[in-house]
PDB file of C-alpha atoms in Angstrom:
ATOM      1  CA  UNK C 319      -4.149  27.402  11.041  1.00 44.00           C
ATOM      2  CA  UNK C 320      -2.763  24.357   9.224  1.00 47.00           C
ATOM      3  CA  UNK C 321      -2.466  22.717  12.629  1.00 49.00           C
ATOM      4  CA  UNK C 322      -6.216  22.837  12.815  1.00 47.00           C
ATOM      5  CA  UNK C 323      -6.448  21.073   9.481  1.00 47.00           C
ATOM      6  CA  UNK C 324      -4.627  18.141  11.028  1.00 53.00           C
ATOM      7  CA  UNK C 325      -7.072  18.039  13.898  1.00 52.00           C
ATOM      8  CA  UNK C 326      -8.457  14.915  12.216  1.00 52.00           C
ATOM      9  CA  UNK C 327      -6.134  12.621  14.116  1.00 54.00           C
ATOM     10  CA  UNK C 328      -5.719   9.160  12.690  1.00 61.00           C
ATOM     11  CA  UNK C 329      -6.557   7.472  15.971  1.00 79.00           C
ATOM     12  CA  UNK C 330      -9.489   5.311  14.892  1.00 85.00           C
ATOM     13  CA  UNK C 331     -11.466   5.314  18.125  1.00 90.00           C
ATOM     14  CA  UNK C 332     -11.016   9.027  18.663  1.00 92.00           C
ATOM     15  CA  UNK C 333     -11.878   9.808  15.037  1.00 92.00           C
ATOM     16  CA  UNK C 334     -14.991   7.660  15.201  1.00 94.00           C
ATOM     17  CA  UNK C 335     -16.139   9.407  18.375  1.00 95.00           C
ATOM     18  CA  UNK C 336     -15.633  12.800  16.798  1.00 96.00           C
ATOM     19  CA  UNK C 337     -17.520  11.837  13.645  1.00 97.00           C
ATOM     20  CA  UNK C 338     -20.401  10.504  15.747  1.00 97.00           C
ATOM     21  CA  UNK C 339     -20.498  13.676  17.824  1.00 97.00           C
ATOM     22  CA  UNK C 340     -20.462  15.858  14.724  1.00 98.00           C
ATOM     23  CA  UNK C 341     -23.354  13.974  13.113  1.00 98.00           C
ATOM     24  CA  UNK C 342     -25.292  13.836  16.383  1.00 97.00           C
ATOM     25  CA  UNK C 343     -25.059  17.615  16.667  1.00 98.00           C
ATOM     26  CA  UNK C 344     -26.583  18.026  13.216  1.00 98.00           C
ATOM     27  CA  UNK C 345     -29.374  15.545  13.960  1.00 97.00           C
ATOM     28  CA  UNK C 346     -30.181  17.308  17.225  1.00 96.00           C
ATOM     29  CA  UNK C 347     -30.310  20.684  15.498  1.00 97.00           C
ATOM     30  CA  UNK C 348     -32.659  19.250  12.872  1.00 96.00           C
ATOM     31  CA  UNK C 349     -34.886  17.734  15.520  1.00 96.00           C
ATOM     32  CA  UNK C 350     -34.977  21.029  17.394  1.00 96.00           C
ATOM     33  CA  UNK C 351     -35.867  22.935  14.248  1.00 95.00           C
ATOM     34  CA  UNK C 352     -38.720  20.525  13.526  1.00 96.00           C
ATOM     35  CA  UNK C 353     -40.102  20.834  17.054  1.00 96.00           C
ATOM     36  CA  UNK C 354     -39.877  24.618  16.850  1.00 96.00           C
ATOM     37  CA  UNK C 355     -41.880  24.583  13.619  1.00 94.00           C
ATOM     38  CA  UNK C 356     -44.605  22.451  15.134  1.00 95.00           C
ATOM     39  CA  UNK C 357     -43.646  18.812  14.697  1.00 94.00           C
ATOM     40  CA  UNK C 358     -44.710  16.663  17.669  1.00 95.00           C
ATOM     41  CA  UNK C 359     -41.548  15.919  19.690  1.00 92.00           C
ATOM     42  CA  UNK C 360     -42.061  12.155  19.514  1.00 91.00           C
ATOM     43  CA  UNK C 361     -42.141  12.350  15.691  1.00 94.00           C
ATOM     44  CA  UNK C 362     -39.351  14.910  15.322  1.00 96.00           C
ATOM     45  CA  UNK C 363     -36.437  12.543  15.945  1.00 94.00           C
ATOM     46  CA  UNK C 364     -37.593  10.069  13.280  1.00 95.00           C
ATOM     47  CA  UNK C 365     -38.335  12.867  10.825  1.00 95.00           C
ATOM     48  CA  UNK C 366     -34.939  14.434  11.447  1.00 96.00           C
ATOM     49  CA  UNK C 367     -33.297  11.098  10.817  1.00 95.00           C
ATOM     50  CA  UNK C 368     -35.182  10.730   7.553  1.00 94.00           C
ATOM     51  CA  UNK C 369     -34.072  14.148   6.369  1.00 93.00           C
ATOM     52  CA  UNK C 370     -30.504  13.479   7.417  1.00 96.00           C
ATOM     53  CA  UNK C 371     -30.096   9.958   6.119  1.00 95.00           C
ATOM     54  CA  UNK C 372     -28.696   6.909   7.885  1.00 96.00           C
ATOM     55  CA  UNK C 373     -26.077   8.259  10.333  1.00 97.00           C
ATOM     56  CA  UNK C 374     -24.351   4.869  10.564  1.00 97.00           C
ATOM     57  CA  UNK C 375     -23.859   4.723   6.811  1.00 97.00           C
ATOM     58  CA  UNK C 376     -22.664   8.317   6.693  1.00 97.00           C
ATOM     59  CA  UNK C 377     -20.272   7.791   9.621  1.00 97.00           C
ATOM     60  CA  UNK C 378     -18.867   4.775   7.793  1.00 97.00           C
ATOM     61  CA  UNK C 379     -18.309   6.830   4.653  1.00 96.00           C
ATOM     62  CA  UNK C 380     -16.544   9.549   6.635  1.00 97.00           C
ATOM     63  CA  UNK C 381     -14.322   7.018   8.409  1.00 95.00           C
ATOM     64  CA  UNK C 382     -13.409   5.470   5.069  1.00 94.00           C
ATOM     65  CA  UNK C 383     -12.351   8.884   3.788  1.00 95.00           C
ATOM     66  CA  UNK C 384     -10.271   9.632   6.880  1.00 93.00           C
ATOM     67  CA  UNK C 385      -8.577   6.253   6.886  1.00 90.00           C
ATOM     68  CA  UNK C 386      -8.407   5.842   3.132  1.00 83.00           C
ATOM     69  CA  UNK C 387      -4.683   6.423   2.990  1.00 72.00           C
ATOM     70  CA  UNK C 388      -4.059   4.003   5.828  1.00 70.00           C
ATOM     71  CA  UNK C 389      -6.210   1.410   4.119  1.00 70.00           C
ATOM     72  CA  UNK C 390      -4.481   2.019   0.788  1.00 74.00           C
ATOM     73  CA  UNK C 391      -1.040   1.908   2.407  1.00 76.00           C
ATOM     74  CA  UNK C 392      -1.888  -1.352   4.125  1.00 79.00           C
ATOM     75  CA  UNK C 393      -3.152  -2.804   0.857  1.00 83.00           C
ATOM     76  CA  UNK C 394      -0.014  -1.658  -0.923  1.00 85.00           C
ATOM     77  CA  UNK C 395       2.122  -3.274   1.762  1.00 84.00           C
ATOM     78  CA  UNK C 396       0.223  -6.547   1.401  1.00 87.00           C
ATOM     79  CA  UNK C 397       0.444  -6.415  -2.391  1.00 89.00           C
ATOM     80  CA  UNK C 398       4.196  -5.716  -2.320  1.00 89.00           C
ATOM     81  CA  UNK C 399       4.752  -8.567   0.154  1.00 88.00           C
ATOM     82  CA  UNK C 400       2.773 -10.988  -2.010  1.00 91.00           C
ATOM     83  CA  UNK C 401       4.680  -9.896  -5.121  1.00 91.00           C
ATOM     84  CA  UNK C 402       8.038 -10.310  -3.376  1.00 91.00           C
ATOM     85  CA  UNK C 403       7.032 -13.771  -2.161  1.00 90.00           C
ATOM     86  CA  UNK C 404       5.952 -14.739  -5.676  1.00 92.00           C
ATOM     87  CA  UNK C 405       9.194 -13.354  -7.113  1.00 91.00           C
ATOM     88  CA  UNK C 406      11.149 -15.398  -4.574  1.00 92.00           C
ATOM     89  CA  UNK C 407       9.236 -18.570  -5.450  1.00 92.00           C
ATOM     90  CA  UNK C 408       9.739 -17.851  -9.146  1.00 91.00           C
ATOM     91  CA  UNK C 409      13.475 -17.302  -8.651  1.00 91.00           C
ATOM     92  CA  UNK C 410      13.793 -20.563  -6.720  1.00 91.00           C
ATOM     93  CA  UNK C 411      11.816 -22.316  -9.430  1.00 92.00           C
ATOM     94  CA  UNK C 412      14.030 -20.933 -12.177  1.00 91.00           C
ATOM     95  CA  UNK C 413      17.196 -21.875 -10.302  1.00 90.00           C
ATOM     96  CA  UNK C 414      15.862 -25.381  -9.687  1.00 91.00           C
ATOM     97  CA  UNK C 415      14.853 -25.854 -13.301  1.00 90.00           C
ATOM     98  CA  UNK C 416      18.229 -24.506 -14.446  1.00 91.00           C
ATOM     99  CA  UNK C 417      19.826 -27.015 -12.104  1.00 90.00           C
ATOM    100  CA  UNK C 418      17.643 -29.714 -13.604  1.00 90.00           C
ATOM    101  CA  UNK C 419      18.702 -28.606 -17.090  1.00 90.00           C
ATOM    102  CA  UNK C 420      22.347 -28.798 -16.098  1.00 89.00           C
ATOM    103  CA  UNK C 421      21.851 -32.246 -14.597  1.00 91.00           C
ATOM    104  CA  UNK C 422      19.987 -33.350 -17.710  1.00 91.00           C
ATOM    105  CA  UNK C 423      22.778 -32.089 -19.949  1.00 90.00           C
ATOM    106  CA  UNK C 424      25.324 -33.864 -17.819  1.00 91.00           C
ATOM    107  CA  UNK C 425      23.330 -37.090 -17.916  1.00 91.00           C
ATOM    108  CA  UNK C 426      22.989 -36.827 -21.683  1.00 91.00           C
ATOM    109  CA  UNK C 427      26.722 -36.257 -22.024  1.00 91.00           C
ATOM    110  CA  UNK C 428      27.407 -39.268 -19.821  1.00 92.00           C
ATOM    111  CA  UNK C 429      25.037 -41.420 -21.844  1.00 92.00           C
ATOM    112  CA  UNK C 430      26.672 -40.244 -25.027  1.00 92.00           C
ATOM    113  CA  UNK C 431      30.078 -41.121 -23.597  1.00 91.00           C
ATOM    114  CA  UNK C 432      28.826 -44.575 -22.625  1.00 91.00           C
ATOM    115  CA  UNK C 433      27.292 -45.089 -26.057  1.00 92.00           C
ATOM    116  CA  UNK C 434      30.487 -43.924 -27.714  1.00 91.00           C
ATOM    117  CA  UNK C 435      32.486 -46.354 -25.624  1.00 92.00           C
ATOM    118  CA  UNK C 436      30.078 -49.147 -26.477  1.00 92.00           C
ATOM    119  CA  UNK C 437      30.244 -48.490 -30.182  1.00 91.00           C
ATOM    120  CA  UNK C 438      34.016 -48.233 -29.857  1.00 92.00           C
ATOM    121  CA  UNK C 439      33.993 -51.604 -28.159  1.00 93.00           C
ATOM    122  CA  UNK C 440      31.728 -53.030 -30.821  1.00 93.00           C
ATOM    123  CA  UNK C 441      34.018 -51.644 -33.518  1.00 92.00           C
ATOM    124  CA  UNK C 442      37.038 -53.148 -31.807  1.00 92.00           C
ATOM    125  CA  UNK C 443      35.223 -56.428 -31.505  1.00 92.00           C
ATOM    126  CA  UNK C 444      34.214 -56.352 -35.176  1.00 92.00           C
ATOM    127  CA  UNK C 445      37.777 -55.591 -36.112  1.00 93.00           C
ATOM    128  CA  UNK C 446      39.022 -58.483 -34.010  1.00 92.00           C
ATOM    129  CA  UNK C 447      36.469 -60.798 -35.545  1.00 93.00           C
ATOM    130  CA  UNK C 448      37.436 -59.616 -38.999  1.00 92.00           C
ATOM    131  CA  UNK C 449      41.083 -60.397 -38.258  1.00 93.00           C
ATOM    132  CA  UNK C 450      40.143 -63.817 -36.979  1.00 92.00           C
ATOM    133  CA  UNK C 451      38.174 -64.468 -40.146  1.00 92.00           C
ATOM    134  CA  UNK C 452      40.991 -63.192 -42.316  1.00 92.00           C
ATOM    135  CA  UNK C 453      43.393 -65.562 -40.557  1.00 93.00           C
ATOM    136  CA  UNK C 454      40.980 -68.444 -40.970  1.00 92.00           C
ATOM    137  CA  UNK C 455      40.537 -67.644 -44.629  1.00 92.00           C
ATOM    138  CA  UNK C 456      44.293 -67.605 -45.151  1.00 93.00           C
ATOM    139  CA  UNK C 457      44.733 -70.863 -43.307  1.00 91.00           C
ATOM    140  CA  UNK C 458      42.047 -72.447 -45.459  1.00 91.00           C
ATOM    141  CA  UNK C 459      43.723 -71.115 -48.572  1.00 91.00           C
ATOM    142  CA  UNK C 460      47.071 -72.579 -47.494  1.00 92.00           C
ATOM    143  CA  UNK C 461      45.445 -75.898 -46.760  1.00 90.00           C
ATOM    144  CA  UNK C 462      43.900 -75.921 -50.241  1.00 90.00           C
ATOM    145  CA  UNK C 463      47.196 -75.197 -51.936  1.00 90.00           C
ATOM    146  CA  UNK C 464      48.959 -77.813 -49.863  1.00 88.00           C
ATOM    147  CA  UNK C 465      46.407 -80.495 -50.844  1.00 86.00           C
ATOM    148  CA  UNK C 466      46.738 -79.444 -54.505  1.00 83.00           C
ATOM    149  CA  UNK C 467      50.532 -80.068 -54.217  1.00 69.00           C
ATOM    150  CA  UNK C 468      51.691 -76.536 -54.738  1.00 59.00           C
ATOM    151  CA  UNK C 469      54.129 -74.690 -52.518  1.00 60.00           C
ATOM    152  CA  UNK C 470      52.576 -72.906 -49.507  1.00 53.00           C
ATOM    153  CA  UNK C 471      52.677 -69.254 -49.372  1.00 55.00           C
ATOM    154  CA  UNK C 472      55.746 -68.461 -47.338  1.00 54.00           C
ATOM    155  CA  UNK C 473      55.158 -64.751 -47.383  1.00 54.00           C
ATOM    156  CA  UNK C 474      52.118 -63.074 -45.938  1.00 54.00           C
ATOM    157  CA  UNK C 475      49.711 -61.860 -48.592  1.00 52.00           C
ATOM    158  CA  UNK C 476      50.279 -58.343 -49.786  1.00 50.00           C
TER     159      UNK C 476
ATOM    160  CA  UNK Y1329     -30.661  17.003  -7.691  1.00 44.00           C
ATOM    161  CA  UNK Y1330     -33.619  19.349  -7.238  1.00 46.00           C
ATOM    162  CA  UNK Y1331     -36.384  18.469  -4.849  1.00 43.00           C
ATOM    163  CA  UNK Y1332     -36.276  16.177  -1.878  1.00 44.00           C
ATOM    164  CA  UNK Y1333     -33.808  13.433  -2.676  1.00 44.00           C
ATOM    165  CA  UNK Y1334     -33.330  10.488  -0.371  1.00 43.00           C
ATOM    166  CA  UNK Y1335     -30.524   9.166  -2.561  1.00 46.00           C
ATOM    167  CA  UNK Y1336     -28.254  10.910  -5.046  1.00 45.00           C
ATOM    168  CA  UNK Y1337     -29.619  10.659  -8.579  1.00 44.00           C
ATOM    169  CA  UNK Y1338     -28.159   8.659 -11.413  1.00 42.00           C
ATOM    170  CA  UNK Y1339     -25.346  11.111 -12.244  1.00 49.00           C
ATOM    171  CA  UNK Y1340     -23.127  11.103  -9.159  1.00 56.00           C
ATOM    172  CA  UNK Y1341     -20.143  12.983 -10.630  1.00 61.00           C
ATOM    173  CA  UNK Y1342     -22.085  16.075 -11.650  1.00 60.00           C
ATOM    174  CA  UNK Y1343     -24.022  15.918  -8.410  1.00 73.00           C
ATOM    175  CA  UNK Y1344     -20.900  15.613  -6.282  1.00 77.00           C
ATOM    176  CA  UNK Y1345     -19.144  18.481  -8.028  1.00 81.00           C
ATOM    177  CA  UNK Y1346     -22.242  20.619  -7.633  1.00 87.00           C
ATOM    178  CA  UNK Y1347     -22.431  19.913  -3.923  1.00 92.00           C
ATOM    179  CA  UNK Y1348     -18.718  20.633  -3.534  1.00 94.00           C
ATOM    180  CA  UNK Y1349     -18.936  24.041  -5.201  1.00 94.00           C
ATOM    181  CA  UNK Y1350     -21.961  24.998  -3.102  1.00 95.00           C
ATOM    182  CA  UNK Y1351     -20.142  24.016   0.088  1.00 96.00           C
ATOM    183  CA  UNK Y1352     -17.067  26.024  -0.924  1.00 97.00           C
ATOM    184  CA  UNK Y1353     -19.188  29.051  -1.810  1.00 97.00           C
ATOM    185  CA  UNK Y1354     -21.124  28.849   1.462  1.00 97.00           C
ATOM    186  CA  UNK Y1355     -17.903  28.712   3.465  1.00 98.00           C
ATOM    187  CA  UNK Y1356     -16.452  31.628   1.535  1.00 97.00           C
ATOM    188  CA  UNK Y1357     -19.153  33.775   3.104  1.00 96.00           C
ATOM    189  CA  UNK Y1358     -18.754  32.450   6.646  1.00 95.00           C
ATOM    190  CA  UNK Y1359     -17.127  29.700   8.670  1.00 97.00           C
ATOM    191  CA  UNK Y1360     -19.858  27.217   9.518  1.00 97.00           C
ATOM    192  CA  UNK Y1361     -20.661  23.783  10.881  1.00 98.00           C
ATOM    193  CA  UNK Y1362     -22.432  21.194   8.728  1.00 97.00           C
ATOM    194  CA  UNK Y1363     -25.933  22.047   9.916  1.00 97.00           C
ATOM    195  CA  UNK Y1364     -25.468  25.725   9.083  1.00 97.00           C
ATOM    196  CA  UNK Y1365     -24.083  24.820   5.652  1.00 97.00           C
ATOM    197  CA  UNK Y1366     -27.180  22.706   4.952  1.00 95.00           C
ATOM    198  CA  UNK Y1367     -29.478  25.547   5.987  1.00 94.00           C
ATOM    199  CA  UNK Y1368     -27.509  28.065   3.918  1.00 94.00           C
ATOM    200  CA  UNK Y1369     -27.746  25.906   0.787  1.00 93.00           C
ATOM    201  CA  UNK Y1370     -31.450  25.385   1.296  1.00 90.00           C
ATOM    202  CA  UNK Y1371     -32.047  29.059   1.966  1.00 90.00           C
ATOM    203  CA  UNK Y1372     -29.749  30.194  -0.826  1.00 87.00           C
ATOM    204  CA  UNK Y1373     -31.591  28.051  -3.344  1.00 86.00           C
ATOM    205  CA  UNK Y1374     -34.894  29.561  -2.339  1.00 85.00           C
ATOM    206  CA  UNK Y1375     -36.033  26.287  -0.865  1.00 81.00           C
ATOM    207  CA  UNK Y1376     -35.616  24.441  -4.167  1.00 80.00           C
ATOM    208  CA  UNK Y1377     -32.674  22.367  -3.036  1.00 79.00           C
ATOM    209  CA  UNK Y1378     -33.184  20.113  -0.078  1.00 74.00           C
ATOM    210  CA  UNK Y1379     -30.348  17.650  -0.136  1.00 80.00           C
ATOM    211  CA  UNK Y1380     -30.041  14.589   2.009  1.00 89.00           C
ATOM    212  CA  UNK Y1381     -28.301  16.509   4.751  1.00 93.00           C
ATOM    213  CA  UNK Y1382     -26.020  13.738   5.901  1.00 95.00           C
ATOM    214  CA  UNK Y1383     -24.414  13.593   2.448  1.00 94.00           C
ATOM    215  CA  UNK Y1384     -22.750  16.904   3.269  1.00 96.00           C
ATOM    216  CA  UNK Y1385     -20.373  15.183   5.647  1.00 98.00           C
ATOM    217  CA  UNK Y1386     -18.535  12.818   3.294  1.00 97.00           C
ATOM    218  CA  UNK Y1387     -18.191  15.846   0.971  1.00 97.00           C
ATOM    219  CA  UNK Y1388     -16.800  17.968   3.813  1.00 98.00           C
ATOM    220  CA  UNK Y1389     -14.370  15.229   4.814  1.00 97.00           C
ATOM    221  CA  UNK Y1390     -13.208  14.780   1.249  1.00 96.00           C
ATOM    222  CA  UNK Y1391     -12.681  18.488   0.730  1.00 97.00           C
ATOM    223  CA  UNK Y1392     -10.793  18.687   3.999  1.00 97.00           C
ATOM    224  CA  UNK Y1393      -8.623  15.734   3.067  1.00 95.00           C
ATOM    225  CA  UNK Y1394      -7.910  17.378  -0.288  1.00 95.00           C
ATOM    226  CA  UNK Y1395      -6.765  20.507   1.538  1.00 96.00           C
ATOM    227  CA  UNK Y1396      -9.529  22.849   0.468  1.00 97.00           C
ATOM    228  CA  UNK Y1397     -11.026  23.077   3.953  1.00 97.00           C
ATOM    229  CA  UNK Y1398      -9.780  23.254   7.514  1.00 97.00           C
ATOM    230  CA  UNK Y1399     -11.852  22.526  10.587  1.00 97.00           C
ATOM    231  CA  UNK Y1400     -11.834  22.986  14.342  1.00 97.00           C
ATOM    232  CA  UNK Y1401     -14.124  22.206  17.220  1.00 97.00           C
ATOM    233  CA  UNK Y1402     -15.852  25.194  18.726  1.00 97.00           C
ATOM    234  CA  UNK Y1403     -18.578  25.705  21.286  1.00 95.00           C
ATOM    235  CA  UNK Y1404     -21.795  27.175  19.946  1.00 93.00           C
ATOM    236  CA  UNK Y1405     -23.875  29.795  21.736  1.00 88.00           C
ATOM    237  CA  UNK Y1406     -26.023  27.008  23.139  1.00 88.00           C
ATOM    238  CA  UNK Y1407     -22.957  25.475  24.716  1.00 91.00           C
ATOM    239  CA  UNK Y1408     -22.695  22.464  22.434  1.00 93.00           C
ATOM    240  CA  UNK Y1409     -19.607  21.390  20.564  1.00 95.00           C
ATOM    241  CA  UNK Y1410     -19.628  21.498  16.797  1.00 97.00           C
ATOM    242  CA  UNK Y1411     -16.963  21.184  14.100  1.00 98.00           C
ATOM    243  CA  UNK Y1412     -16.614  24.433  12.195  1.00 98.00           C
ATOM    244  CA  UNK Y1413     -15.221  24.482   8.669  1.00 98.00           C
ATOM    245  CA  UNK Y1414     -13.427  27.209   6.779  1.00 98.00           C
ATOM    246  CA  UNK Y1415     -11.787  27.615   3.368  1.00 98.00           C
ATOM    247  CA  UNK Y1416      -8.030  27.311   3.073  1.00 97.00           C
ATOM    248  CA  UNK Y1417      -6.196  29.403   0.486  1.00 97.00           C
ATOM    249  CA  UNK Y1418      -6.177  26.315  -1.733  1.00 97.00           C
ATOM    250  CA  UNK Y1419      -9.911  26.108  -1.197  1.00 97.00           C
ATOM    251  CA  UNK Y1420     -10.382  29.705  -2.286  1.00 97.00           C
ATOM    252  CA  UNK Y1421      -8.498  28.951  -5.510  1.00 97.00           C
ATOM    253  CA  UNK Y1422     -10.525  25.771  -5.970  1.00 96.00           C
ATOM    254  CA  UNK Y1423     -13.770  27.721  -5.559  1.00 97.00           C
ATOM    255  CA  UNK Y1424     -12.856  30.045  -8.424  1.00 96.00           C
ATOM    256  CA  UNK Y1425     -12.038  27.056 -10.660  1.00 94.00           C
ATOM    257  CA  UNK Y1426     -15.179  25.166  -9.725  1.00 92.00           C
ATOM    258  CA  UNK Y1427     -17.493  28.133 -10.253  1.00 93.00           C
ATOM    259  CA  UNK Y1428     -15.958  28.626 -13.677  1.00 93.00           C
ATOM    260  CA  UNK Y1429     -16.361  24.943 -14.491  1.00 90.00           C
ATOM    261  CA  UNK Y1430     -19.940  24.924 -13.232  1.00 88.00           C
ATOM    262  CA  UNK Y1431     -20.838  27.916 -15.352  1.00 90.00           C
ATOM    263  CA  UNK Y1432     -19.382  26.288 -18.456  1.00 91.00           C
ATOM    264  CA  UNK Y1433     -21.183  23.012 -17.691  1.00 88.00           C
ATOM    265  CA  UNK Y1434     -24.431  24.818 -17.076  1.00 88.00           C
ATOM    266  CA  UNK Y1435     -24.108  26.737 -20.342  1.00 93.00           C
ATOM    267  CA  UNK Y1436     -23.397  23.507 -22.231  1.00 93.00           C
ATOM    268  CA  UNK Y1437     -26.478  21.836 -20.762  1.00 91.00           C
ATOM    269  CA  UNK Y1438     -28.504  24.933 -21.664  1.00 93.00           C
ATOM    270  CA  UNK Y1439     -27.334  24.664 -25.263  1.00 94.00           C
ATOM    271  CA  UNK Y1440     -28.370  21.018 -25.441  1.00 93.00           C
ATOM    272  CA  UNK Y1441     -31.749  21.780 -23.957  1.00 93.00           C
ATOM    273  CA  UNK Y1442     -32.144  24.769 -26.243  1.00 90.00           C
ATOM    274  CA  UNK Y1443     -31.195  22.725 -29.320  1.00 75.00           C
ATOM    275  CA  UNK Y1444     -33.831  20.134 -28.507  1.00 61.00           C
ATOM    276  CA  UNK Y1445     -36.226  22.967 -27.746  1.00 54.00           C
ATOM    277  CA  UNK Y1446     -39.851  23.591 -28.512  1.00 54.00           C
ATOM    278  CA  UNK Y1447     -41.552  21.083 -30.727  1.00 52.00           C
ATOM    279  CA  UNK Y1448     -38.991  18.278 -30.236  1.00 48.00           C
TER     280      UNK Y1448
END
């Protein structure tokens, strides 16, 4: 008997036809009942419909119930796909920004190396200039002593 | 819920559960198509309950999807095709639960109404 339970096949067109037939049967029975109890036949159909409710709306509700799992599954599939795509974009973004960070660190290191070399060069230059000045000062000193008649310093200053 | 209702009233959950238990009870007595279920509910209520008859069908489809009902197409005596519903064993269990729940709900509402009783 469980086979009969699954007689609601998930073939949309077939299911829709069956729902329509089922509702139409009920409406016809209602109409017949009204006619049998004295309602004019031309009024019975409209009256039956009023008692039943809008068959299109009801058929739509029934279809939604039958296909609810399919609809939910499709929505889940779409949601999972979107999430995976977002995760992929996020991963690429993170990798790119990590690459940028690495490049930035490398650039900073290079700049620091350049700056270090420059200050080294400046230090060397200052040292050279200082030596030059020291030599000039000594030469001036010697010249002064020589003009004052004293002996020149033969040895380098201690 | 009572009286001719073109739309369900403002408390859909209670209303839906009430309709469900009446459908299950009706089908416990006999396998029926939707039209017969509607007539049985109307008759059983002494004419007090006339539901919007189409609203039976989403309820039937939901109950079937939940596993409480099974259905099959049969030919009626007049030679027309109609979908007949019956309770499954799960549906029989569900009926017992729902009747119990309905009775407790009904008693609770009675107490509230009683508490606000005469002279309020």
